[in-house]
mmCIF file of C-alpha atoms and ligand atoms in Angstrom:
data_model
loop_
_atom_site.group_PDB
_atom_site.id
_atom_site.type_symbol
_atom_site.label_atom_id
_atom_site.label_comp_id
_atom_site.label_asym_id
_atom_site.label_seq_id
_atom_site.Cartn_x
_atom_site.Cartn_y
_atom_site.Cartn_z
ATOM 1 C CA MET P 30 2.120 -26.202 -12.309
ATOM 2 C CA LYS P 31 1.658 -22.669 -10.394
ATOM 3 C CA LEU P 32 -1.387 -21.285 -10.395
ATOM 4 C CA SER P 33 -1.833 -18.096 -12.199
ATOM 5 C CA LEU P 34 -3.610 -14.888 -11.530
ATOM 6 C CA SER P 35 -6.349 -15.361 -13.654
ATOM 7 C CA HIS P 36 -7.109 -19.020 -12.400
ATOM 8 C CA TYR P 37 -6.760 -17.548 -8.668
ATOM 9 C CA LEU P 38 -9.233 -15.017 -9.355
ATOM 10 C CA ILE P 39 -11.698 -17.681 -11.162
ATOM 11 C CA ARG P 40 -11.344 -19.849 -8.373
ATOM 12 C CA CYS P 41 -12.142 -16.718 -5.847
ATOM 13 C CA GLU P 42 -15.207 -16.058 -7.718
ATOM 14 C CA ARG P 43 -16.710 -19.685 -7.479
ATOM 15 C CA GLU P 44 -15.514 -20.857 -4.525
ATOM 16 C CA HIS P 45 -15.787 -17.219 -2.191
ATOM 17 C CA GLY P 46 -18.408 -15.593 -4.301
ATOM 18 C CA ILE P 47 -16.329 -12.361 -5.329
ATOM 19 C CA GLU P 48 -17.782 -10.977 -8.145
ATOM 20 C CA SER P 49 -16.973 -11.108 -12.031
ATOM 21 C CA ASP P 50 -16.631 -7.490 -12.237
ATOM 22 C CA LEU P 51 -14.168 -7.222 -9.510
ATOM 23 C CA ARG P 52 -12.178 -10.019 -11.097
ATOM 24 C CA LEU P 53 -11.908 -8.513 -14.295
ATOM 25 C CA LEU P 54 -10.812 -5.119 -12.576
ATOM 26 C CA LEU P 55 -8.213 -6.638 -10.861
ATOM 27 C CA GLU P 56 -6.829 -8.666 -14.098
ATOM 28 C CA THR P 57 -7.106 -4.797 -15.504
ATOM 29 C CA VAL P 58 -4.702 -3.719 -12.715
ATOM 30 C CA ALA P 59 -2.508 -6.184 -12.954
ATOM 31 C CA ARG P 60 -2.129 -5.709 -16.371
ATOM 32 C CA ALA P 61 -1.305 -1.988 -16.149
ATOM 33 C CA CYS P 62 1.237 -3.026 -13.093
ATOM 34 C CA LYS P 63 3.112 -5.321 -15.950
ATOM 35 C CA SER P 64 2.957 -1.853 -17.985
ATOM 36 C CA ILE P 65 4.741 0.003 -15.091
ATOM 37 C CA SER P 66 7.418 -2.739 -14.208
ATOM 38 C CA HIS P 67 8.207 -2.622 -18.035
ATOM 39 C CA ALA P 68 8.493 1.243 -17.843
ATOM 40 C CA VAL P 69 10.547 1.221 -14.363
ATOM 41 C CA ASN P 70 13.110 -1.621 -15.721
ATOM 42 C CA LYS P 71 13.846 0.761 -18.616
ATOM 43 C CA GLY P 72 15.866 3.272 -16.260
ATOM 44 C CA ALA P 73 17.763 5.422 -17.951
ATOM 45 C CA LEU P 74 17.507 3.727 -21.243
ATOM 46 C CA GLY P 75 13.643 4.668 -21.510
ATOM 47 C CA ASN P 76 13.745 8.477 -20.652
ATOM 48 C CA VAL P 77 11.613 7.349 -17.195
ATOM 49 C CA LEU P 78 14.305 8.803 -14.927
ATOM 50 C CA GLY P 79 14.185 12.198 -13.154
ATOM 51 C CA SER P 80 11.673 14.667 -12.713
ATOM 52 C CA THR P 81 8.833 16.540 -14.677
ATOM 53 C CA GLY P 82 8.945 19.951 -13.151
ATOM 54 C CA THR P 83 5.842 19.985 -11.649
ATOM 55 C CA ILE P 84 4.266 19.526 -8.173
ATOM 56 C CA ASN P 85 1.255 17.396 -7.562
ATOM 57 C CA VAL P 86 -1.558 17.940 -4.695
ATOM 58 C CA GLN P 87 0.486 16.719 -1.951
ATOM 59 C CA GLY P 88 3.487 19.530 -2.930
ATOM 60 C CA GLU P 89 5.682 17.204 -3.705
ATOM 61 C CA ALA P 90 8.141 17.562 -7.137
ATOM 62 C CA GLN P 91 6.497 14.731 -9.372
ATOM 63 C CA LYS P 92 9.062 12.179 -11.120
ATOM 64 C CA LYS P 93 8.316 10.634 -14.477
ATOM 65 C CA LEU P 94 7.399 7.925 -13.681
ATOM 66 C CA ASP P 95 4.956 9.300 -11.145
ATOM 67 C CA VAL P 96 3.221 10.798 -13.788
ATOM 68 C CA LEU P 97 3.672 7.992 -16.691
ATOM 69 C CA SER P 98 2.666 5.202 -13.723
ATOM 70 C CA ASN P 99 -0.602 7.686 -13.039
ATOM 71 C CA GLU P 100 -1.349 7.768 -16.667
ATOM 72 C CA ILE P 101 -1.013 3.786 -17.285
ATOM 73 C CA LEU P 102 -3.099 2.945 -14.713
ATOM 74 C CA PHE P 103 -5.774 5.502 -15.179
ATOM 75 C CA GLU P 104 -5.928 4.550 -19.261
ATOM 76 C CA ALA P 105 -6.016 0.791 -18.180
ATOM 77 C CA ASN P 106 -9.096 1.255 -16.025
ATOM 78 C CA CYS P 107 -11.217 4.263 -17.431
ATOM 79 C CA TRP P 108 -13.219 1.879 -20.153
ATOM 80 C CA GLY P 109 -13.825 -1.134 -18.541
ATOM 81 C CA GLY P 110 -17.176 -0.338 -17.413
ATOM 82 C CA TYR P 111 -16.136 -1.383 -13.686
ATOM 83 C CA LEU P 112 -15.572 1.933 -11.912
ATOM 84 C CA ALA P 113 -17.527 4.874 -10.686
ATOM 85 C CA GLY P 114 -14.687 6.772 -10.361
ATOM 86 C CA MET P 115 -10.484 6.617 -9.547
ATOM 87 C CA ALA P 116 -8.334 8.638 -6.730
ATOM 88 C CA SER P 117 -4.361 8.857 -6.935
ATOM 89 C CA GLU P 118 -2.028 10.251 -4.977
ATOM 90 C CA GLU P 119 -0.880 11.968 -8.349
ATOM 91 C CA MET P 120 -4.432 13.685 -8.670
ATOM 92 C CA ASP P 121 -5.970 16.999 -7.041
ATOM 93 C CA GLY P 122 -9.328 14.997 -6.867
ATOM 94 C CA PRO P 123 -11.844 12.425 -7.534
ATOM 95 C CA VAL P 124 -11.591 11.612 -11.455
ATOM 96 C CA GLY P 125 -15.013 10.194 -13.227
ATOM 97 C CA ILE P 126 -14.940 7.742 -15.849
ATOM 98 C CA PRO P 127 -14.757 9.677 -19.694
ATOM 99 C CA LEU P 128 -18.571 9.939 -21.053
ATOM 100 C CA ALA P 129 -17.873 7.798 -23.694
ATOM 101 C CA TYR P 130 -17.430 4.777 -21.411
ATOM 102 C CA PRO P 131 -20.118 2.941 -19.106
ATOM 103 C CA ARG P 132 -19.620 3.280 -15.126
ATOM 104 C CA GLY P 133 -19.366 0.373 -12.703
ATOM 105 C CA LYS P 134 -19.699 -0.250 -9.048
ATOM 106 C CA TYR P 135 -16.196 0.256 -7.556
ATOM 107 C CA LEU P 136 -14.178 2.746 -6.949
ATOM 108 C CA LEU P 137 -10.414 2.635 -7.285
ATOM 109 C CA LEU P 138 -7.606 4.176 -5.229
ATOM 110 C CA PHE P 139 -3.706 3.988 -5.720
ATOM 111 C CA ASP P 140 -0.472 5.145 -5.168
ATOM 112 C CA PRO P 141 0.762 4.823 -8.758
ATOM 113 C CA LEU P 142 4.222 4.690 -7.758
ATOM 114 C CA ASP P 143 5.350 4.431 -4.075
ATOM 115 C CA GLY P 144 9.166 4.977 -3.155
ATOM 116 C CA SER P 145 9.883 7.848 -5.624
ATOM 117 C CA SER P 146 12.553 8.973 -3.665
ATOM 118 C CA ASN P 147 14.328 5.871 -4.923
ATOM 119 C CA ILE P 148 13.460 5.831 -8.694
ATOM 120 C CA ASP P 149 17.222 7.444 -9.838
ATOM 121 C CA VAL P 150 18.896 5.017 -7.199
ATOM 122 C CA ASN P 151 17.634 1.994 -8.586
ATOM 123 C CA VAL P 152 16.141 0.546 -4.966
ATOM 124 C CA SER P 153 12.659 -1.365 -5.112
ATOM 125 C CA ILE P 154 9.345 0.906 -5.730
ATOM 126 C CA GLY P 155 5.801 -0.266 -6.283
ATOM 127 C CA THR P 156 2.314 0.883 -6.730
ATOM 128 C CA ILE P 157 -0.315 0.343 -3.972
ATOM 129 C CA PHE P 158 -3.988 0.169 -4.796
ATOM 130 C CA SER P 159 -7.649 -0.222 -3.014
ATOM 131 C CA VAL P 160 -11.130 -0.821 -4.306
ATOM 132 C CA LEU P 161 -14.626 0.232 -2.342
ATOM 133 C CA ARG P 162 -17.562 -0.385 -3.420
ATOM 134 C CA SER P 163 -19.219 3.010 -4.945
ATOM 135 C CA PRO P 164 -22.602 4.125 -3.055
ATOM 136 C CA SER P 165 -23.447 4.725 -7.092
ATOM 137 C CA SER P 166 -22.799 3.687 -10.587
ATOM 138 C CA GLU P 167 -25.201 6.042 -12.330
ATOM 139 C CA GLU P 168 -23.160 9.267 -11.963
ATOM 140 C CA ASP P 169 -19.313 10.095 -11.038
ATOM 141 C CA ALA P 170 -18.653 9.382 -7.778
ATOM 142 C CA GLY P 171 -17.603 12.767 -5.646
ATOM 143 C CA GLU P 172 -15.409 12.759 -3.027
ATOM 144 C CA ALA P 173 -17.827 11.801 -0.454
ATOM 145 C CA ALA P 174 -17.926 8.375 -2.490
ATOM 146 C CA PHE P 175 -14.636 7.670 -1.423
ATOM 147 C CA MET P 176 -14.815 8.735 2.295
ATOM 148 C CA GLN P 177 -15.446 5.235 3.690
ATOM 149 C CA GLN P 178 -13.710 3.012 6.344
ATOM 150 C CA GLY P 179 -10.460 0.910 5.545
ATOM 151 C CA THR P 180 -12.586 -1.953 6.757
ATOM 152 C CA ARG P 181 -15.254 -1.508 3.807
ATOM 153 C CA GLN P 182 -12.475 -2.149 1.231
ATOM 154 C CA MET P 183 -13.195 -5.072 -1.035
ATOM 155 C CA CYS P 184 -9.843 -6.049 -1.952
ATOM 156 C CA ALA P 185 -6.178 -4.439 -1.749
ATOM 157 C CA GLY P 186 -3.291 -4.978 -3.027
ATOM 158 C CA TYR P 187 0.562 -3.965 -3.926
ATOM 159 C CA THR P 188 3.129 -4.468 -6.263
ATOM 160 C CA VAL P 189 6.946 -4.181 -5.827
ATOM 161 C CA TYR P 190 9.142 -3.046 -9.062
ATOM 162 C CA GLY P 191 12.723 -5.289 -7.652
ATOM 163 C CA PRO P 192 14.711 -7.915 -8.308
ATOM 164 C CA GLN P 193 11.750 -9.496 -9.292
ATOM 165 C CA THR P 194 7.675 -7.684 -9.926
ATOM 166 C CA LEU P 195 5.888 -9.189 -7.214
ATOM 167 C CA LEU P 196 1.841 -8.650 -6.857
ATOM 168 C CA VAL P 197 0.633 -9.129 -3.132
ATOM 169 C CA LEU P 198 -3.058 -9.254 -3.239
ATOM 170 C CA SER P 199 -5.785 -9.906 -0.809
ATOM 171 C CA VAL P 200 -9.819 -10.691 -1.689
ATOM 172 C CA GLY P 201 -10.464 -10.999 1.819
ATOM 173 C CA HIS P 202 -9.537 -14.616 1.887
ATOM 174 C CA GLY P 203 -5.734 -14.525 2.571
ATOM 175 C CA VAL P 204 -2.406 -12.839 1.434
ATOM 176 C CA GLN P 205 -1.130 -14.334 -1.778
ATOM 177 C CA VAL P 206 1.973 -13.541 -3.742
ATOM 178 C CA PHE P 207 2.127 -13.484 -7.184
ATOM 179 C CA THR P 208 5.561 -12.877 -9.420
ATOM 180 C CA LEU P 209 5.490 -12.005 -12.800
ATOM 181 C CA ASP P 210 7.118 -14.606 -15.216
ATOM 182 C CA ARG P 211 8.776 -12.410 -17.746
ATOM 183 C CA ASP P 212 8.629 -15.020 -20.435
ATOM 184 C CA THR P 213 5.079 -15.323 -20.660
ATOM 185 C CA GLY P 214 3.638 -12.094 -19.217
ATOM 186 C CA SER P 215 1.872 -13.963 -16.351
ATOM 187 C CA PHE P 216 1.424 -13.271 -12.749
ATOM 188 C CA LEU P 217 2.483 -16.795 -11.172
ATOM 189 C CA MET P 218 1.444 -17.445 -7.477
ATOM 190 C CA THR P 219 4.714 -17.644 -5.609
ATOM 191 C CA GLN P 220 3.255 -17.741 -2.299
ATOM 192 C CA SER P 221 0.010 -18.719 -0.836
ATOM 193 C CA ASN P 222 -1.800 -17.724 2.920
ATOM 194 C CA VAL P 223 0.904 -15.258 3.683
ATOM 195 C CA ARG P 224 1.308 -15.697 7.779
ATOM 196 C CA ILE P 225 3.087 -12.716 9.537
ATOM 197 C CA PRO P 226 4.972 -13.882 12.748
ATOM 198 C CA ALA P 227 3.711 -12.152 15.901
ATOM 199 C CA ASP P 228 6.671 -11.219 17.186
ATOM 200 C CA THR P 229 10.125 -9.833 15.611
ATOM 201 C CA ARG P 230 13.360 -8.591 16.133
ATOM 202 C CA GLU P 231 13.234 -6.079 13.278
ATOM 203 C CA PHE P 232 11.829 -3.177 13.166
ATOM 204 C CA ALA P 233 11.361 0.193 10.362
ATOM 205 C CA ILE P 234 11.679 3.674 11.023
ATOM 206 C CA ASN P 235 13.575 6.972 9.604
ATOM 207 C CA MET P 236 15.284 7.484 12.681
ATOM 208 C CA SER P 237 16.712 10.891 11.513
ATOM 209 C CA ASN P 238 13.324 11.870 13.044
ATOM 210 C CA VAL P 239 13.693 10.885 16.657
ATOM 211 C CA ARG P 240 13.784 14.669 17.996
ATOM 212 C CA HIS P 241 10.313 15.066 16.598
ATOM 213 C CA TRP P 242 8.484 11.962 18.079
ATOM 214 C CA ASP P 243 5.720 11.963 20.793
ATOM 215 C CA ALA P 244 7.008 10.324 24.172
ATOM 216 C CA PRO P 245 5.240 7.011 23.407
ATOM 217 C CA VAL P 246 7.101 6.260 20.038
ATOM 218 C CA ARG P 247 10.562 7.807 21.810
ATOM 219 C CA ARG P 248 9.937 5.063 24.797
ATOM 220 C CA TYR P 249 9.141 2.368 22.367
ATOM 221 C CA VAL P 250 12.457 2.852 20.024
ATOM 222 C CA ASP P 251 14.940 3.380 23.005
ATOM 223 C CA GLU P 252 13.876 0.040 24.051
ATOM 224 C CA LEU P 253 14.430 -2.057 20.723
ATOM 225 C CA LEU P 254 18.013 0.338 20.539
ATOM 226 C CA ALA P 255 18.970 -0.980 24.232
ATOM 227 C CA GLY P 256 18.771 -4.295 23.049
ATOM 228 C CA ARG P 257 19.497 -7.036 26.084
ATOM 229 C CA THR P 258 20.885 -4.523 27.907
ATOM 230 C CA GLY P 259 17.173 -2.753 28.303
ATOM 231 C CA PRO P 260 13.854 -4.329 29.601
ATOM 232 C CA ARG P 261 13.614 -6.057 26.096
ATOM 233 C CA GLY P 262 16.006 -8.310 27.031
ATOM 234 C CA VAL P 263 16.969 -9.186 23.090
ATOM 235 C CA ASP P 264 18.765 -7.726 20.877
ATOM 236 C CA PHE P 265 16.527 -5.547 17.774
ATOM 237 C CA ASN P 266 18.002 -5.210 13.960
ATOM 238 C CA MET P 267 16.609 -1.897 12.015
ATOM 239 C CA ARG P 268 15.754 -1.361 8.404
ATOM 240 C CA TRP P 269 14.651 1.228 5.979
ATOM 241 C CA VAL P 270 14.165 1.266 2.562
ATOM 242 C CA ALA P 271 11.700 4.590 2.141
ATOM 243 C CA SER P 272 9.845 3.025 0.239
ATOM 244 C CA MET P 273 6.789 1.677 1.765
ATOM 245 C CA VAL P 274 6.154 -1.264 -0.447
ATOM 246 C CA ALA P 275 9.795 -2.650 0.093
ATOM 247 C CA ASP P 276 9.310 -2.491 3.773
ATOM 248 C CA VAL P 277 6.341 -4.178 3.987
ATOM 249 C CA HIS P 278 6.729 -6.671 1.697
ATOM 250 C CA ARG P 279 10.166 -7.611 4.199
ATOM 251 C CA ILE P 280 7.610 -7.629 7.014
ATOM 252 C CA MET P 281 4.775 -9.504 4.887
ATOM 253 C CA THR P 282 7.815 -12.293 4.465
ATOM 254 C CA ARG P 283 10.073 -12.333 7.591
ATOM 255 C CA GLY P 284 7.903 -10.506 10.412
ATOM 256 C CA GLY P 285 8.884 -7.137 11.330
ATOM 257 C CA ILE P 286 6.994 -3.751 12.473
ATOM 258 C CA PHE P 287 6.779 -0.773 9.988
ATOM 259 C CA MET P 288 6.377 2.789 11.811
ATOM 260 C CA TYR P 289 6.028 6.203 10.393
ATOM 261 C CA PRO P 290 4.499 8.292 13.402
ATOM 262 C CA ARG P 291 3.164 11.774 13.250
ATOM 263 C CA ASP P 292 5.733 14.315 14.243
ATOM 264 C CA ALA P 293 6.273 17.641 15.701
ATOM 265 C CA ARG P 294 7.222 19.404 12.876
ATOM 266 C CA ASP P 295 3.907 19.829 11.993
ATOM 267 C CA PRO P 296 1.378 18.885 14.731
ATOM 268 C CA THR P 297 -1.811 19.577 12.107
ATOM 269 C CA ARG P 298 -0.614 17.113 10.303
ATOM 270 C CA ALA P 299 -1.551 13.392 11.309
ATOM 271 C CA GLY P 300 1.389 11.611 9.940
ATOM 272 C CA ARG P 301 3.255 11.380 6.666
ATOM 273 C CA LEU P 302 1.146 8.604 4.814
ATOM 274 C CA ARG P 303 -1.675 8.623 3.426
ATOM 275 C CA LEU P 304 -4.981 6.939 4.767
ATOM 276 C CA MET P 305 -7.231 6.108 1.534
ATOM 277 C CA TYR P 306 -4.418 4.872 -0.799
ATOM 278 C CA GLU P 307 -1.459 4.028 1.733
ATOM 279 C CA GLY P 308 -2.573 3.332 5.451
ATOM 280 C CA ASN P 309 -5.594 1.726 4.100
ATOM 281 C CA PRO P 310 -4.991 -0.884 1.718
ATOM 282 C CA MET P 311 -1.615 -1.955 3.658
ATOM 283 C CA ALA P 312 -3.317 -2.452 6.903
ATOM 284 C CA TYR P 313 -5.881 -4.401 5.316
ATOM 285 C CA LEU P 314 -3.035 -6.836 3.891
ATOM 286 C CA ILE P 315 -1.335 -6.869 7.078
ATOM 287 C CA GLU P 316 -4.286 -7.891 9.232
ATOM 288 C CA GLN P 317 -5.185 -10.317 6.224
ATOM 289 C CA ALA P 318 -2.109 -11.926 7.459
ATOM 290 C CA GLY P 319 -2.339 -11.953 10.629
ATOM 291 C CA GLY P 320 -0.349 -8.722 11.442
ATOM 292 C CA ALA P 321 -2.110 -5.672 13.227
ATOM 293 C CA ALA P 322 -1.663 -1.941 12.079
ATOM 294 C CA THR P 323 -2.726 1.031 14.002
ATOM 295 C CA ASN P 324 -2.283 5.058 13.772
ATOM 296 C CA GLY P 325 -0.724 4.247 17.418
ATOM 297 C CA GLU P 326 -4.029 4.526 19.217
ATOM 298 C CA ARG P 327 -6.751 2.786 16.810
ATOM 299 C CA ARG P 328 -6.995 0.570 13.882
ATOM 300 C CA ILE P 329 -6.494 2.253 10.949
ATOM 301 C CA LEU P 330 -9.123 0.511 9.213
ATOM 302 C CA GLU P 331 -11.456 1.784 11.641
ATOM 303 C CA ILE P 332 -10.618 5.399 11.349
ATOM 304 C CA GLN P 333 -13.131 7.337 9.432
ATOM 305 C CA PRO P 334 -11.991 9.683 6.447
ATOM 306 C CA ALA P 335 -12.758 12.933 5.802
ATOM 307 C CA THR P 336 -10.689 14.148 3.194
ATOM 308 C CA LEU P 337 -9.239 12.300 -0.020
ATOM 309 C CA HIS P 338 -5.752 12.911 0.969
ATOM 310 C CA GLU P 339 -5.630 12.898 4.652
ATOM 311 C CA ARG P 340 -2.782 11.418 5.957
ATOM 312 C CA VAL P 341 -2.205 9.036 9.377
ATOM 313 C CA ALA P 342 0.512 7.539 11.479
ATOM 314 C CA VAL P 343 1.204 4.359 11.038
ATOM 315 C CA PHE P 344 2.661 1.346 13.060
ATOM 316 C CA LEU P 345 2.200 -2.021 11.343
ATOM 317 C CA GLY P 346 3.090 -5.562 11.245
ATOM 318 C CA SER P 347 3.801 -8.198 13.595
ATOM 319 C CA ARG P 348 0.984 -8.399 16.106
ATOM 320 C CA ASN P 349 2.847 -8.283 19.271
ATOM 321 C CA GLU P 350 5.314 -5.355 18.887
ATOM 322 C CA VAL P 351 1.888 -3.228 17.050
ATOM 323 C CA GLU P 352 0.263 -3.990 20.084
ATOM 324 C CA ARG P 353 2.585 -2.761 22.994
ATOM 325 C CA VAL P 354 3.542 0.058 20.616
ATOM 326 C CA THR P 355 0.019 1.000 20.565
ATOM 327 C CA GLY P 356 -0.244 0.104 24.368
ATOM 328 C CA TYR P 357 1.947 2.569 25.045
ATOM 329 C CA HIS P 358 0.563 5.472 23.362
ATOM 330 C CA ASN P 359 -2.772 4.479 25.272
ATOM 331 C CA ALA P 360 -1.138 4.247 28.602
HETATM 332 P P1 AFP B 22 8.085 8.827 -1.682
HETATM 333 O O1 AFP B 22 7.169 8.526 -2.681
HETATM 334 O O2 AFP B 22 7.876 10.584 -1.794
HETATM 335 O O3 AFP B 22 9.496 8.855 -2.030
HETATM 336 O O4 AFP B 22 7.326 8.517 -0.319
HETATM 337 C C1 AFP B 22 7.750 7.429 0.412
HETATM 338 C C2 AFP B 22 7.057 7.608 1.465
HETATM 339 O O5 AFP B 22 5.666 7.799 1.176
HETATM 340 C C3 AFP B 22 6.626 5.560 1.489
HETATM 341 O O6 AFP B 22 6.747 4.875 0.958
HETATM 342 C C4 AFP B 22 8.046 5.726 2.386
HETATM 343 O O7 AFP B 22 8.357 4.761 3.497
HETATM 344 C C5 AFP B 22 8.119 7.093 3.506
HETATM 345 O O8 AFP B 22 7.464 7.987 2.322
HETATM 346 C C6 AFP B 22 9.943 7.129 3.400
HETATM 347 O O9 AFP B 22 9.617 8.968 3.746
HETATM 348 P P2 AFP B 22 10.956 9.584 4.502
HETATM 349 O O10 AFP B 22 11.674 9.623 2.937
HETATM 350 O O11 AFP B 22 10.729 10.576 5.297
HETATM 351 O O12 AFP B 22 11.830 8.320 5.037
#
């Protein structure tokens, strides 16, 4: 009999002392992700493909599923009384709790649909979320309340809407994987205490950007490409899905290193990915599974954020490879 998400969270409350409100918040987020999965699976039959014709705060064209997923997560989480505010890749700034509902003690941050460029070509996409404690539950949380280092996350997770719908979650006691049973609507635990191998022969990076990378990244990737003829003495394989959730889940499953470095196209931009709702939650999960996650120079989780949508360079996965490429930056 597989453990359901609800049963696992009750166990965490009894054995690890997680707060019941946090358990209930996570149940709510999981239910919302089930609804997103249902919409994603309809595809062209559900009028959810294509773009809305609008631009988000990132300056990116919004897909219908970006907007719908954001609405589903906001609507599901605005009335429960667990949150003092929410922040999303798809919303300009933090959004408070409607006056009709009580505030709570947490902040929820999310990328409602990561991998949007893959929606219309039926490649895996997902949702990424992070939970912080709110400094105050009296009034709506402003941007400053969200400016907490990733080490202060209470939990984090992602879903992958792929051949299966998976929920990957950590509340600070290892990483568990739950598979959505569409017959019952339950998330059932299918992998517990995920451990990422310290070594790997597989790397993930968008090679089309090679001419824009800094020297340490060029050196590291050139050595991988040289394979057994080069200083590494072994051959490496490459993958790039262009959905962070899919690339990270592969690493959770069999190891690897995922890289999205900053590049010379815009030296003022630390990278492409966003710290608060992509870099931090994924770094938290990777570290909980024994891996490492840096911005090339330091732990992502120790970066002090300055703005809600700030970006970060990301090197995460098998510890020995992340430490090697980080060492090249710090040489
Ligand atoms: P979209 O959500 O705009 O498709 O971006 C996805 C993403 O943020 C991350 O999930 C991928 O790893 C990365 O961008 C892909 O970036 P490239 O399209 O430059 O390869």
